[in-house]
Amino acid sequence: MSKHIKVSNSTGERFCSVFKRCGGCQLDKTYTEQLEWKQAKADRMLSKFCKVDPIIGMECPYNYRNKIQTVYKLNSSGQIISGVFQSSTKGLTAIEDCMLEDIRAHKIVKTLKSLMKDFKILPYDLSSGRGLLKHTLIRTSDKTGQVMLVLVTAGPVFPAKHNFVNALLARHPEITTIVQNICTNTTPLTLGTRNIVMYGKGYIEDELCGCKFRISPASFYQVNPSQTEKLYTIAVDSAGIKEGTRVIDAYCGTGTIGMICAANGAEVVGVELNKAACRDAADNAKRNGIDNIRFFNADAAEFMKEIANDGMSCDVLVMDPPRAGATQDFINAAGKLAPEKIIYVSCKIETLERDLKMFRRQGYRIDKIQPVDMFPHTTGIENVTLLTKK
């Protein structure tokens, strides 16, 4: 364990000494206390709709994040240090380890700093605009063992890149692909539109609920796969998916929930506004041999209004919106489409509370609310909610 992370001899609980400066964790409590805090918040905000089920926690709430972003800079001694970017100060909080991130990533970052020094590759400086490496993105899969390293650079020229890659792979043969992403904008921790595959296929694969998913550098994918399986299983079970169930998967992203419904026999239509995610979704369905799902690149609210006007309907609407929740337009369109069941997967409890009030006015009752702790040591609470047409 690093100097930042301390372990209780009696309970095995871990505590981080840079908790306040880093900001990655928001709850400096034992894990039992965290679950109690989250359950109390869910009860306080959502029990007016129906009884809130006990929150589902993790067996081991550490090192669960499969997506790790790291920034680099030169310190006052000219040494390369790494850590977490702070949006409030536009600075870096130096850390050597993190109890949330995949352990493999820490070792790769340590090697990168050594190789950057050897190959004279400087970290990008936001104020001066000098330097090459803006940040790194590491994505991992426990199920397949695959590891992707994305080197985000300010320009396309990467000095001695073949030697650099060979030196890195010699020390980390677990890396299955390396991608250089060229990002010319000045916004921190963003990706550019151009990727150069330096090694491997340019993507990794993960398995979830029996389906295989391709993960590219910019793909949206849940960061806690073990809890995601629990979350999606609850969602599909709550929907009562069986052979021939007609499902619309709104905000479908790369098609994860919709594909799991389709694998259980449902006829699924996925709707996603992001064109790249929609392409990934179609590719994932083909990769898994699932042909009872179709994807449309469209605004979900407009799509549902159109098909409702055409006299079409569905049995189940699955929705997994961003943190901002659903729009009034979307909820109105859902009311017009009038599915028998709505499965609302929410990553922000405040917007879920707001939206459930609007769904009640559309004639829906709330039958089940299941909190899942997707992000231990943070204040985030994921919920699966079952709504039924009155």
mmCIF file of C-alpha atoms in Angstrom:
data_model
loop_
_atom_site.group_PDB
_atom_site.id
_atom_site.type_symbol
_atom_site.label_atom_id
_atom_site.label_comp_id
_atom_site.label_asym_id
_atom_site.label_seq_id
_atom_site.Cartn_x
_atom_site.Cartn_y
_atom_site.Cartn_z
ATOM 1 C CA MET A 1 0.000 0.000 0.000
ATOM 2 C CA SER A 2 1.277 3.516 -0.769
ATOM 3 C CA LYS A 3 2.088 6.248 1.691
ATOM 4 C CA HIS A 4 -1.247 7.906 0.823
ATOM 5 C CA ILE A 5 -3.438 4.954 1.827
ATOM 6 C CA LYS A 6 -3.654 3.632 5.355
ATOM 7 C CA VAL A 7 -5.284 0.318 6.310
ATOM 8 C CA SER A 8 -6.983 -0.345 9.625
ATOM 9 C CA ASN A 9 -5.420 -3.393 11.297
ATOM 10 C CA SER A 10 -8.698 -4.291 12.986
ATOM 11 C CA THR A 11 -11.235 -3.864 10.143
ATOM 12 C CA GLY A 12 -9.202 -3.794 6.909
ATOM 13 C CA GLU A 13 -10.889 -0.508 5.961
ATOM 14 C CA ARG A 14 -8.761 1.839 3.856
ATOM 15 C CA PHE A 15 -8.425 5.577 4.317
ATOM 16 C CA CYS A 16 -6.661 8.070 2.039
ATOM 17 C CA SER A 17 -4.552 10.910 3.424
ATOM 18 C CA VAL A 18 -5.164 13.158 0.364
ATOM 19 C CA PHE A 19 -8.940 12.746 0.664
ATOM 20 C CA LYS A 20 -9.671 16.485 0.953
ATOM 21 C CA ARG A 21 -7.163 17.647 -1.669
ATOM 22 C CA CYS A 22 -7.921 15.051 -4.336
ATOM 23 C CA GLY A 23 -11.731 15.160 -4.447
ATOM 24 C CA GLY A 24 -12.083 11.724 -6.056
ATOM 25 C CA CYS A 25 -13.668 10.452 -2.849
ATOM 26 C CA GLN A 26 -16.322 12.483 -1.050
ATOM 27 C CA LEU A 27 -17.125 10.235 1.918
ATOM 28 C CA ASP A 28 -14.426 9.767 4.543
ATOM 29 C CA LYS A 29 -16.346 7.050 6.418
ATOM 30 C CA THR A 30 -16.196 3.302 6.917
ATOM 31 C CA TYR A 31 -17.972 1.424 4.134
ATOM 32 C CA THR A 32 -20.793 0.386 6.470
ATOM 33 C CA GLU A 33 -21.313 4.056 7.395
ATOM 34 C CA GLN A 34 -21.301 5.011 3.701
ATOM 35 C CA LEU A 35 -24.075 2.541 2.895
ATOM 36 C CA GLU A 36 -26.100 3.758 5.880
ATOM 37 C CA TRP A 37 -25.660 7.370 4.714
ATOM 38 C CA LYS A 38 -26.763 6.524 1.160
ATOM 39 C CA GLN A 39 -29.745 4.458 2.327
ATOM 40 C CA ALA A 40 -30.895 7.324 4.553
ATOM 41 C CA LYS A 41 -30.643 9.787 1.647
ATOM 42 C CA ALA A 42 -32.558 7.469 -0.698
ATOM 43 C CA ASP A 43 -35.271 6.943 1.939
ATOM 44 C CA ARG A 44 -35.509 10.678 2.602
ATOM 45 C CA MET A 45 -35.851 11.642 -1.056
ATOM 46 C CA LEU A 46 -37.711 8.714 -2.606
ATOM 47 C CA SER A 47 -39.837 6.936 0.026
ATOM 48 C CA LYS A 48 -42.766 9.262 -0.772
ATOM 49 C CA PHE A 49 -43.123 7.299 -4.037
ATOM 50 C CA CYS A 50 -42.826 3.770 -2.604
ATOM 51 C CA LYS A 51 -40.769 1.755 -0.133
ATOM 52 C CA VAL A 52 -37.070 1.973 -1.014
ATOM 53 C CA ASP A 53 -35.323 -1.416 -1.038
ATOM 54 C CA PRO A 54 -32.061 -1.913 0.909
ATOM 55 C CA ILE A 55 -29.060 -0.613 -1.032
ATOM 56 C CA ILE A 56 -26.857 -3.222 -2.728
ATOM 57 C CA GLY A 57 -23.235 -2.655 -1.763
ATOM 58 C CA MET A 58 -19.928 -4.135 -2.941
ATOM 59 C CA GLU A 59 -18.164 -7.059 -1.329
ATOM 60 C CA CYS A 60 -14.802 -5.311 -1.843
ATOM 61 C CA PRO A 61 -15.348 -1.570 -2.439
ATOM 62 C CA TYR A 62 -11.809 -0.803 -3.620
ATOM 63 C CA ASN A 63 -9.916 -0.530 -6.943
ATOM 64 C CA TYR A 64 -13.141 -0.908 -8.912
ATOM 65 C CA ARG A 65 -12.716 1.864 -11.494
ATOM 66 C CA ASN A 66 -11.908 0.483 -14.953
ATOM 67 C CA LYS A 67 -11.317 3.946 -16.461
ATOM 68 C CA ILE A 68 -8.392 5.994 -15.130
ATOM 69 C CA GLN A 69 -7.358 9.463 -16.302
ATOM 70 C CA THR A 70 -3.985 10.804 -15.174
ATOM 71 C CA VAL A 71 -2.306 14.170 -15.749
ATOM 72 C CA TYR A 72 1.421 14.926 -15.617
ATOM 73 C CA LYS A 73 3.578 17.969 -14.903
ATOM 74 C CA LEU A 74 7.099 19.046 -14.006
ATOM 75 C CA ASN A 75 7.564 19.976 -10.355
ATOM 76 C CA SER A 76 9.889 22.730 -9.114
ATOM 77 C CA SER A 77 12.816 20.287 -9.242
ATOM 78 C CA GLY A 78 12.149 19.384 -12.867
ATOM 79 C CA GLN A 79 10.870 15.919 -11.965
ATOM 80 C CA ILE A 80 7.795 14.474 -13.736
ATOM 81 C CA ILE A 81 4.940 13.920 -11.295
ATOM 82 C CA SER A 82 1.441 12.555 -11.907
ATOM 83 C CA GLY A 83 -1.943 12.840 -10.293
ATOM 84 C CA VAL A 84 -5.494 14.111 -10.501
ATOM 85 C CA PHE A 85 -6.515 17.294 -12.332
ATOM 86 C CA GLN A 86 -8.463 19.770 -10.197
ATOM 87 C CA SER A 87 -10.998 21.696 -12.277
ATOM 88 C CA SER A 88 -11.427 24.333 -9.554
ATOM 89 C CA THR A 89 -7.739 25.318 -9.399
ATOM 90 C CA LYS A 90 -6.665 24.140 -12.893
ATOM 91 C CA GLY A 91 -3.848 22.375 -11.053
ATOM 92 C CA LEU A 92 -2.678 18.866 -10.232
ATOM 93 C CA THR A 93 -2.934 16.993 -6.954
ATOM 94 C CA ALA A 94 0.004 14.589 -6.925
ATOM 95 C CA ILE A 95 -0.903 11.045 -5.883
ATOM 96 C CA GLU A 96 1.068 7.822 -6.056
ATOM 97 C CA ASP A 97 -1.850 5.477 -5.536
ATOM 98 C CA CYS A 98 -5.650 5.485 -5.390
ATOM 99 C CA MET A 99 -7.965 3.099 -3.607
ATOM 100 C CA LEU A 100 -10.645 3.518 -6.320
ATOM 101 C CA GLU A 101 -8.587 2.860 -9.465
ATOM 102 C CA ASP A 102 -7.503 -0.430 -11.046
ATOM 103 C CA ILE A 103 -4.148 -1.448 -9.535
ATOM 104 C CA ARG A 104 -2.650 -2.209 -12.969
ATOM 105 C CA ALA A 105 -2.979 1.445 -13.947
ATOM 106 C CA HIS A 106 -0.769 2.673 -11.092
ATOM 107 C CA LYS A 107 2.139 0.504 -12.228
ATOM 108 C CA ILE A 108 1.767 1.619 -15.853
ATOM 109 C CA VAL A 109 1.733 5.305 -14.831
ATOM 110 C CA LYS A 110 4.898 4.818 -12.770
ATOM 111 C CA THR A 111 6.652 3.279 -15.784
ATOM 112 C CA LEU A 112 5.392 6.051 -18.081
ATOM 113 C CA LYS A 113 7.021 8.720 -15.926
ATOM 114 C CA SER A 114 10.329 6.875 -16.106
ATOM 115 C CA LEU A 115 10.110 6.430 -19.893
ATOM 116 C CA MET A 116 9.090 10.059 -20.433
ATOM 117 C CA LYS A 117 12.308 11.080 -18.730
ATOM 118 C CA ASP A 118 14.396 8.591 -20.762
ATOM 119 C CA PHE A 119 12.815 9.631 -24.091
ATOM 120 C CA LYS A 120 12.737 13.354 -23.203
ATOM 121 C CA ILE A 121 8.957 13.585 -23.588
ATOM 122 C CA LEU A 122 7.634 16.585 -21.661
ATOM 123 C CA PRO A 123 4.188 16.873 -20.093
ATOM 124 C CA TYR A 124 1.978 19.475 -21.752
ATOM 125 C CA ASP A 125 1.852 22.806 -19.906
ATOM 126 C CA LEU A 126 -1.589 24.420 -20.058
ATOM 127 C CA SER A 127 -0.346 27.969 -19.437
ATOM 128 C CA SER A 128 2.575 28.000 -21.888
ATOM 129 C CA GLY A 129 1.207 25.546 -24.462
ATOM 130 C CA ARG A 130 4.553 23.701 -24.526
ATOM 131 C CA GLY A 131 5.092 19.966 -24.110
ATOM 132 C CA LEU A 132 3.559 16.869 -25.670
ATOM 133 C CA LEU A 133 1.694 14.551 -23.285
ATOM 134 C CA LYS A 134 -1.591 16.133 -22.104
ATOM 135 C CA HIS A 135 -2.878 13.166 -20.106
ATOM 136 C CA THR A 136 -3.288 9.396 -20.239
ATOM 137 C CA LEU A 137 -6.434 7.284 -20.245
ATOM 138 C CA ILE A 138 -6.227 3.652 -19.146
ATOM 139 C CA ARG A 139 -9.186 1.304 -19.580
ATOM 140 C CA THR A 140 -9.207 -2.243 -18.203
ATOM 141 C CA SER A 141 -11.364 -5.362 -18.173
ATOM 142 C CA ASP A 142 -11.269 -7.896 -15.357
ATOM 143 C CA LYS A 143 -13.315 -10.402 -17.367
ATOM 144 C CA THR A 144 -11.042 -10.497 -20.436
ATOM 145 C CA GLY A 145 -7.828 -9.235 -18.824
ATOM 146 C CA GLN A 146 -7.382 -6.668 -21.600
ATOM 147 C CA VAL A 147 -5.763 -3.266 -20.965
ATOM 148 C CA MET A 148 -5.852 -0.172 -23.198
ATOM 149 C CA LEU A 149 -3.488 2.783 -22.816
ATOM 150 C CA VAL A 150 -4.406 6.043 -24.548
ATOM 151 C CA LEU A 151 -1.644 8.665 -24.807
ATOM 152 C CA VAL A 152 -3.369 12.019 -25.340
ATOM 153 C CA THR A 153 -0.942 14.387 -27.066
ATOM 154 C CA ALA A 154 -1.014 18.017 -28.155
ATOM 155 C CA GLY A 155 0.228 17.124 -31.651
ATOM 156 C CA PRO A 156 0.703 14.107 -33.934
ATOM 157 C CA VAL A 157 4.506 13.855 -33.750
ATOM 158 C CA PHE A 158 5.612 11.331 -31.112
ATOM 159 C CA PRO A 159 9.445 11.078 -30.948
ATOM 160 C CA ALA A 160 10.866 7.544 -31.228
ATOM 161 C CA LYS A 161 7.399 6.117 -30.796
ATOM 162 C CA HIS A 162 8.286 2.556 -31.832
ATOM 163 C CA ASN A 163 11.115 2.376 -29.303
ATOM 164 C CA PHE A 164 8.882 3.986 -26.682
ATOM 165 C CA VAL A 165 6.117 1.421 -27.273
ATOM 166 C CA ASN A 166 8.572 -1.495 -27.238
ATOM 167 C CA ALA A 167 10.132 -0.306 -23.977
ATOM 168 C CA LEU A 168 6.684 0.066 -22.406
ATOM 169 C CA LEU A 169 5.484 -3.381 -23.547
ATOM 170 C CA ALA A 170 8.685 -5.007 -22.293
ATOM 171 C CA ARG A 171 7.750 -3.905 -18.779
ATOM 172 C CA HIS A 172 3.978 -4.272 -19.161
ATOM 173 C CA PRO A 173 3.066 -7.194 -21.421
ATOM 174 C CA GLU A 174 -0.459 -7.026 -19.961
ATOM 175 C CA ILE A 175 -1.163 -3.974 -22.171
ATOM 176 C CA THR A 176 -3.124 -5.263 -25.187
ATOM 177 C CA THR A 177 -3.442 -2.002 -27.136
ATOM 178 C CA ILE A 178 -1.863 1.470 -27.180
ATOM 179 C CA VAL A 179 -3.522 4.414 -28.906
ATOM 180 C CA GLN A 180 -2.234 7.942 -29.501
ATOM 181 C CA ASN A 181 -5.098 10.449 -29.395
ATOM 182 C CA ILE A 182 -4.363 13.901 -30.834
ATOM 183 C CA CYS A 183 -6.177 16.643 -28.932
ATOM 184 C CA THR A 184 -5.500 20.218 -30.044
ATOM 185 C CA ASN A 185 -8.068 21.975 -27.853
ATOM 186 C CA THR A 186 -7.125 23.464 -24.493
ATOM 187 C CA THR A 187 -9.875 21.836 -22.427
ATOM 188 C CA PRO A 188 -8.258 19.462 -19.895
ATOM 189 C CA LEU A 189 -9.065 15.726 -19.856
ATOM 190 C CA THR A 190 -10.789 15.742 -23.251
ATOM 191 C CA LEU A 191 -10.119 13.552 -26.259
ATOM 192 C CA GLY A 192 -9.545 14.699 -29.810
ATOM 193 C CA THR A 193 -11.224 13.183 -32.858
ATOM 194 C CA ARG A 194 -8.081 11.577 -34.346
ATOM 195 C CA ASN A 195 -6.660 8.281 -33.074
ATOM 196 C CA ILE A 196 -3.433 6.590 -34.183
ATOM 197 C CA VAL A 197 -3.163 2.939 -33.146
ATOM 198 C CA MET A 198 0.401 2.383 -31.969
ATOM 199 C CA TYR A 199 -0.073 -1.240 -30.901
ATOM 200 C CA GLY A 200 -2.885 -3.813 -30.902
ATOM 201 C CA LYS A 201 -6.445 -3.385 -32.189
ATOM 202 C CA GLY A 202 -7.197 0.102 -30.845
ATOM 203 C CA TYR A 203 -9.907 -1.160 -28.508
ATOM 204 C CA ILE A 204 -10.497 -3.692 -25.739
ATOM 205 C CA GLU A 205 -13.449 -5.971 -24.994
ATOM 206 C CA ASP A 206 -15.383 -6.611 -21.817
ATOM 207 C CA GLU A 207 -18.088 -9.128 -20.925
ATOM 208 C CA LEU A 208 -21.275 -8.124 -19.140
ATOM 209 C CA CYS A 209 -24.312 -10.318 -18.350
ATOM 210 C CA GLY A 210 -23.190 -12.860 -20.954
ATOM 211 C CA CYS A 211 -22.642 -10.295 -23.739
ATOM 212 C CA LYS A 212 -19.350 -9.009 -25.118
ATOM 213 C CA PHE A 213 -18.789 -5.267 -25.605
ATOM 214 C CA ARG A 214 -16.157 -3.384 -27.575
ATOM 215 C CA ILE A 215 -14.668 -0.392 -25.716
ATOM 216 C CA SER A 216 -12.864 2.272 -27.755
ATOM 217 C CA PRO A 217 -11.012 5.290 -26.283
ATOM 218 C CA ALA A 218 -14.139 7.519 -26.333
ATOM 219 C CA SER A 219 -16.784 4.849 -25.596
ATOM 220 C CA PHE A 220 -19.182 5.421 -22.737
ATOM 221 C CA TYR A 221 -19.000 2.399 -20.442
ATOM 222 C CA GLN A 222 -19.870 1.965 -16.782
ATOM 223 C CA VAL A 223 -16.750 2.274 -14.599
ATOM 224 C CA ASN A 224 -17.746 -0.406 -12.059
ATOM 225 C CA PRO A 225 -18.438 -3.637 -13.983
ATOM 226 C CA SER A 226 -19.266 -5.928 -11.049
ATOM 227 C CA GLN A 227 -21.976 -3.564 -9.764
ATOM 228 C CA THR A 228 -23.139 -2.860 -13.326
ATOM 229 C CA GLU A 229 -24.009 -6.544 -13.741
ATOM 230 C CA LYS A 230 -26.170 -6.352 -10.621
ATOM 231 C CA LEU A 231 -27.767 -3.099 -11.813
ATOM 232 C CA TYR A 232 -28.644 -4.384 -15.289
ATOM 233 C CA THR A 233 -29.880 -7.748 -13.977
ATOM 234 C CA ILE A 234 -32.289 -5.920 -11.663
ATOM 235 C CA ALA A 235 -33.428 -3.702 -14.553
ATOM 236 C CA VAL A 236 -34.137 -6.639 -16.894
ATOM 237 C CA ASP A 237 -35.808 -8.712 -14.137
ATOM 238 C CA SER A 238 -38.006 -5.751 -13.114
ATOM 239 C CA ALA A 239 -39.122 -5.319 -16.726
ATOM 240 C CA GLY A 240 -40.312 -8.930 -16.854
ATOM 241 C CA ILE A 241 -38.565 -9.486 -20.170
ATOM 242 C CA LYS A 242 -39.699 -12.599 -22.040
ATOM 243 C CA GLU A 243 -39.890 -13.835 -25.615
ATOM 244 C CA GLY A 244 -41.489 -11.185 -27.824
ATOM 245 C CA THR A 245 -41.582 -8.323 -25.288
ATOM 246 C CA ARG A 246 -41.366 -5.064 -27.259
ATOM 247 C CA VAL A 247 -38.729 -2.791 -25.729
ATOM 248 C CA ILE A 248 -37.504 0.719 -26.496
ATOM 249 C CA ASP A 249 -34.076 1.390 -24.993
ATOM 250 C CA ALA A 250 -33.827 5.191 -24.818
ATOM 251 C CA TYR A 251 -30.451 6.874 -24.248
ATOM 252 C CA CYS A 252 -29.090 3.438 -25.184
ATOM 253 C CA GLY A 253 -25.426 4.464 -25.475
ATOM 254 C CA THR A 254 -23.426 1.498 -26.769
ATOM 255 C CA GLY A 255 -26.475 -0.756 -26.393
ATOM 256 C CA THR A 256 -25.683 -2.557 -23.138
ATOM 257 C CA ILE A 257 -29.129 -2.824 -21.484
ATOM 258 C CA GLY A 258 -30.981 -3.241 -24.778
ATOM 259 C CA MET A 259 -28.713 -6.093 -25.850
ATOM 260 C CA ILE A 260 -29.233 -7.909 -22.553
ATOM 261 C CA CYS A 261 -33.018 -7.548 -23.054
ATOM 262 C CA ALA A 262 -32.654 -8.857 -26.621
ATOM 263 C CA ALA A 263 -30.551 -11.788 -25.421
ATOM 264 C CA ASN A 264 -33.507 -12.660 -23.179
ATOM 265 C CA GLY A 265 -35.863 -12.764 -26.170
ATOM 266 C CA ALA A 266 -37.194 -9.188 -26.385
ATOM 267 C CA GLU A 267 -37.666 -7.295 -29.659
ATOM 268 C CA VAL A 268 -35.617 -4.148 -28.987
ATOM 269 C CA VAL A 269 -35.259 -0.715 -30.550
ATOM 270 C CA GLY A 270 -32.326 1.324 -29.221
ATOM 271 C CA VAL A 271 -32.280 5.119 -29.613
ATOM 272 C CA GLU A 272 -29.108 7.180 -29.144
ATOM 273 C CA LEU A 273 -28.267 10.760 -30.144
ATOM 274 C CA ASN A 274 -24.485 10.220 -30.165
ATOM 275 C CA LYS A 275 -23.577 8.900 -33.630
ATOM 276 C CA ALA A 276 -20.338 7.190 -32.545
ATOM 277 C CA ALA A 277 -22.092 5.409 -29.660
ATOM 278 C CA CYS A 278 -24.842 4.293 -32.043
ATOM 279 C CA ARG A 279 -22.230 2.768 -34.369
ATOM 280 C CA ASP A 280 -20.601 0.997 -31.413
ATOM 281 C CA ALA A 281 -24.016 -0.356 -30.376
ATOM 282 C CA ALA A 282 -24.690 -1.840 -33.824
ATOM 283 C CA ASP A 283 -21.188 -3.336 -33.853
ATOM 284 C CA ASN A 284 -21.703 -4.859 -30.389
ATOM 285 C CA ALA A 285 -24.989 -6.482 -31.465
ATOM 286 C CA LYS A 286 -23.307 -7.980 -34.540
ATOM 287 C CA ARG A 287 -20.361 -9.149 -32.433
ATOM 288 C CA ASN A 288 -22.761 -11.054 -30.152
ATOM 289 C CA GLY A 289 -24.902 -12.475 -32.960
ATOM 290 C CA ILE A 290 -27.996 -10.622 -31.714
ATOM 291 C CA ASP A 291 -30.333 -9.783 -34.603
ATOM 292 C CA ASN A 292 -33.520 -8.900 -32.688
ATOM 293 C CA ILE A 293 -32.332 -5.369 -31.903
ATOM 294 C CA ARG A 294 -32.200 -2.262 -34.122
ATOM 295 C CA PHE A 295 -30.527 1.065 -33.395
ATOM 296 C CA PHE A 296 -31.581 4.557 -34.447
ATOM 297 C CA ASN A 297 -29.389 7.645 -34.278
ATOM 298 C CA ALA A 298 -31.998 10.140 -33.075
ATOM 299 C CA ASP A 299 -33.225 12.286 -30.196
ATOM 300 C CA ALA A 300 -35.170 9.901 -27.958
ATOM 301 C CA ALA A 301 -38.081 12.291 -27.278
ATOM 302 C CA GLU A 302 -38.562 13.112 -30.972
ATOM 303 C CA PHE A 303 -38.292 9.446 -31.920
ATOM 304 C CA MET A 304 -40.962 8.403 -29.389
ATOM 305 C CA LYS A 305 -43.308 11.227 -30.445
ATOM 306 C CA GLU A 306 -42.993 10.124 -34.072
ATOM 307 C CA ILE A 307 -43.768 6.470 -33.482
ATOM 308 C CA ALA A 308 -46.631 7.333 -31.090
ATOM 309 C CA ASN A 309 -48.129 9.554 -33.827
ATOM 310 C CA ASP A 310 -47.801 6.598 -36.226
ATOM 311 C CA GLY A 311 -49.861 4.438 -33.863
ATOM 312 C CA MET A 312 -46.942 2.298 -32.717
ATOM 313 C CA SER A 313 -46.307 1.285 -29.112
ATOM 314 C CA CYS A 314 -44.047 -0.806 -26.885
ATOM 315 C CA ASP A 315 -44.463 -2.952 -23.771
ATOM 316 C CA VAL A 316 -41.438 -1.633 -21.889
ATOM 317 C CA LEU A 317 -39.507 1.631 -22.062
ATOM 318 C CA VAL A 318 -35.981 1.400 -20.651
ATOM 319 C CA MET A 319 -34.305 4.738 -19.962
ATOM 320 C CA ASP A 320 -30.811 5.457 -18.665
ATOM 321 C CA PRO A 321 -30.415 9.237 -19.077
ATOM 322 C CA PRO A 322 -27.349 11.327 -18.164
ATOM 323 C CA ARG A 323 -27.046 13.005 -14.756
ATOM 324 C CA ALA A 324 -29.329 15.835 -15.878
ATOM 325 C CA GLY A 325 -32.178 13.319 -16.063
ATOM 326 C CA ALA A 326 -35.006 13.280 -18.601
ATOM 327 C CA THR A 327 -36.394 16.373 -20.323
ATOM 328 C CA GLN A 328 -40.020 17.451 -20.063
ATOM 329 C CA ASP A 329 -40.322 16.650 -23.788
ATOM 330 C CA PHE A 330 -39.115 13.104 -23.186
ATOM 331 C CA ILE A 331 -41.540 12.516 -20.318
ATOM 332 C CA ASN A 332 -44.438 13.899 -22.376
ATOM 333 C CA ALA A 333 -43.457 11.628 -25.264
ATOM 334 C CA ALA A 334 -43.266 8.635 -22.911
ATOM 335 C CA GLY A 335 -46.755 9.487 -21.637
ATOM 336 C CA LYS A 336 -48.051 9.589 -25.227
ATOM 337 C CA LEU A 337 -46.381 6.280 -26.084
ATOM 338 C CA ALA A 338 -47.897 4.813 -22.875
ATOM 339 C CA PRO A 339 -45.788 1.651 -22.339
ATOM 340 C CA GLU A 340 -47.082 -0.710 -19.676
ATOM 341 C CA LYS A 341 -43.770 -0.488 -17.797
ATOM 342 C CA ILE A 342 -40.923 2.014 -17.581
ATOM 343 C CA ILE A 343 -37.530 1.015 -16.184
ATOM 344 C CA TYR A 344 -35.692 4.161 -15.127
ATOM 345 C CA VAL A 345 -31.968 3.682 -14.438
ATOM 346 C CA SER A 346 -30.750 6.862 -12.742
ATOM 347 C CA CYS A 347 -27.253 7.990 -11.769
ATOM 348 C CA LYS A 348 -28.413 11.099 -9.881
ATOM 349 C CA ILE A 349 -31.015 10.852 -7.173
ATOM 350 C CA GLU A 350 -32.003 14.545 -7.290
ATOM 351 C CA THR A 351 -33.062 14.419 -10.949
ATOM 352 C CA LEU A 352 -34.756 11.042 -10.391
ATOM 353 C CA GLU A 353 -36.927 12.577 -7.644
ATOM 354 C CA ARG A 354 -37.901 15.443 -9.971
ATOM 355 C CA ASP A 355 -38.705 13.146 -12.898
ATOM 356 C CA LEU A 356 -40.774 10.666 -10.873
ATOM 357 C CA LYS A 357 -43.123 13.493 -9.891
ATOM 358 C CA MET A 358 -43.671 14.253 -13.591
ATOM 359 C CA PHE A 359 -44.191 10.598 -14.473
ATOM 360 C CA ARG A 360 -46.882 10.334 -11.800
ATOM 361 C CA ARG A 361 -48.733 13.149 -13.561
ATOM 362 C CA GLN A 362 -48.519 11.061 -16.748
ATOM 363 C CA GLY A 363 -50.466 8.264 -15.043
ATOM 364 C CA TYR A 364 -47.663 6.065 -13.721
ATOM 365 C CA ARG A 365 -47.258 4.598 -10.268
ATOM 366 C CA ILE A 366 -43.866 3.735 -8.798
ATOM 367 C CA ASP A 367 -43.706 0.074 -7.755
ATOM 368 C CA LYS A 368 -40.036 -0.499 -6.983
ATOM 369 C CA ILE A 369 -36.930 1.555 -6.170
ATOM 370 C CA GLN A 370 -33.656 -0.339 -5.820
ATOM 371 C CA PRO A 371 -30.512 1.655 -4.906
ATOM 372 C CA VAL A 372 -27.163 0.201 -6.005
ATOM 373 C CA ASP A 373 -23.819 1.488 -4.755
ATOM 374 C CA MET A 374 -22.020 1.913 -8.075
ATOM 375 C CA PHE A 375 -19.461 4.413 -6.754
ATOM 376 C CA PRO A 376 -18.196 3.544 -3.238
ATOM 377 C CA HIS A 377 -16.503 6.397 -1.331
ATOM 378 C CA THR A 378 -18.473 8.979 -3.345
ATOM 379 C CA THR A 379 -21.893 10.535 -2.735
ATOM 380 C CA GLY A 380 -23.320 9.004 -5.930
ATOM 381 C CA ILE A 381 -26.331 6.691 -5.658
ATOM 382 C CA GLU A 382 -27.540 4.701 -8.673
ATOM 383 C CA ASN A 383 -31.184 3.577 -8.663
ATOM 384 C CA VAL A 384 -33.349 1.210 -10.711
ATOM 385 C CA THR A 385 -36.994 2.291 -10.603
ATOM 386 C CA LEU A 386 -39.983 0.348 -11.928
ATOM 387 C CA LEU A 387 -42.944 2.439 -13.054
ATOM 388 C CA THR A 388 -46.236 0.829 -14.085
ATOM 389 C CA LYS A 389 -49.097 2.385 -16.052
ATOM 390 C CA LYS A 390 -52.140 2.815 -13.823
#
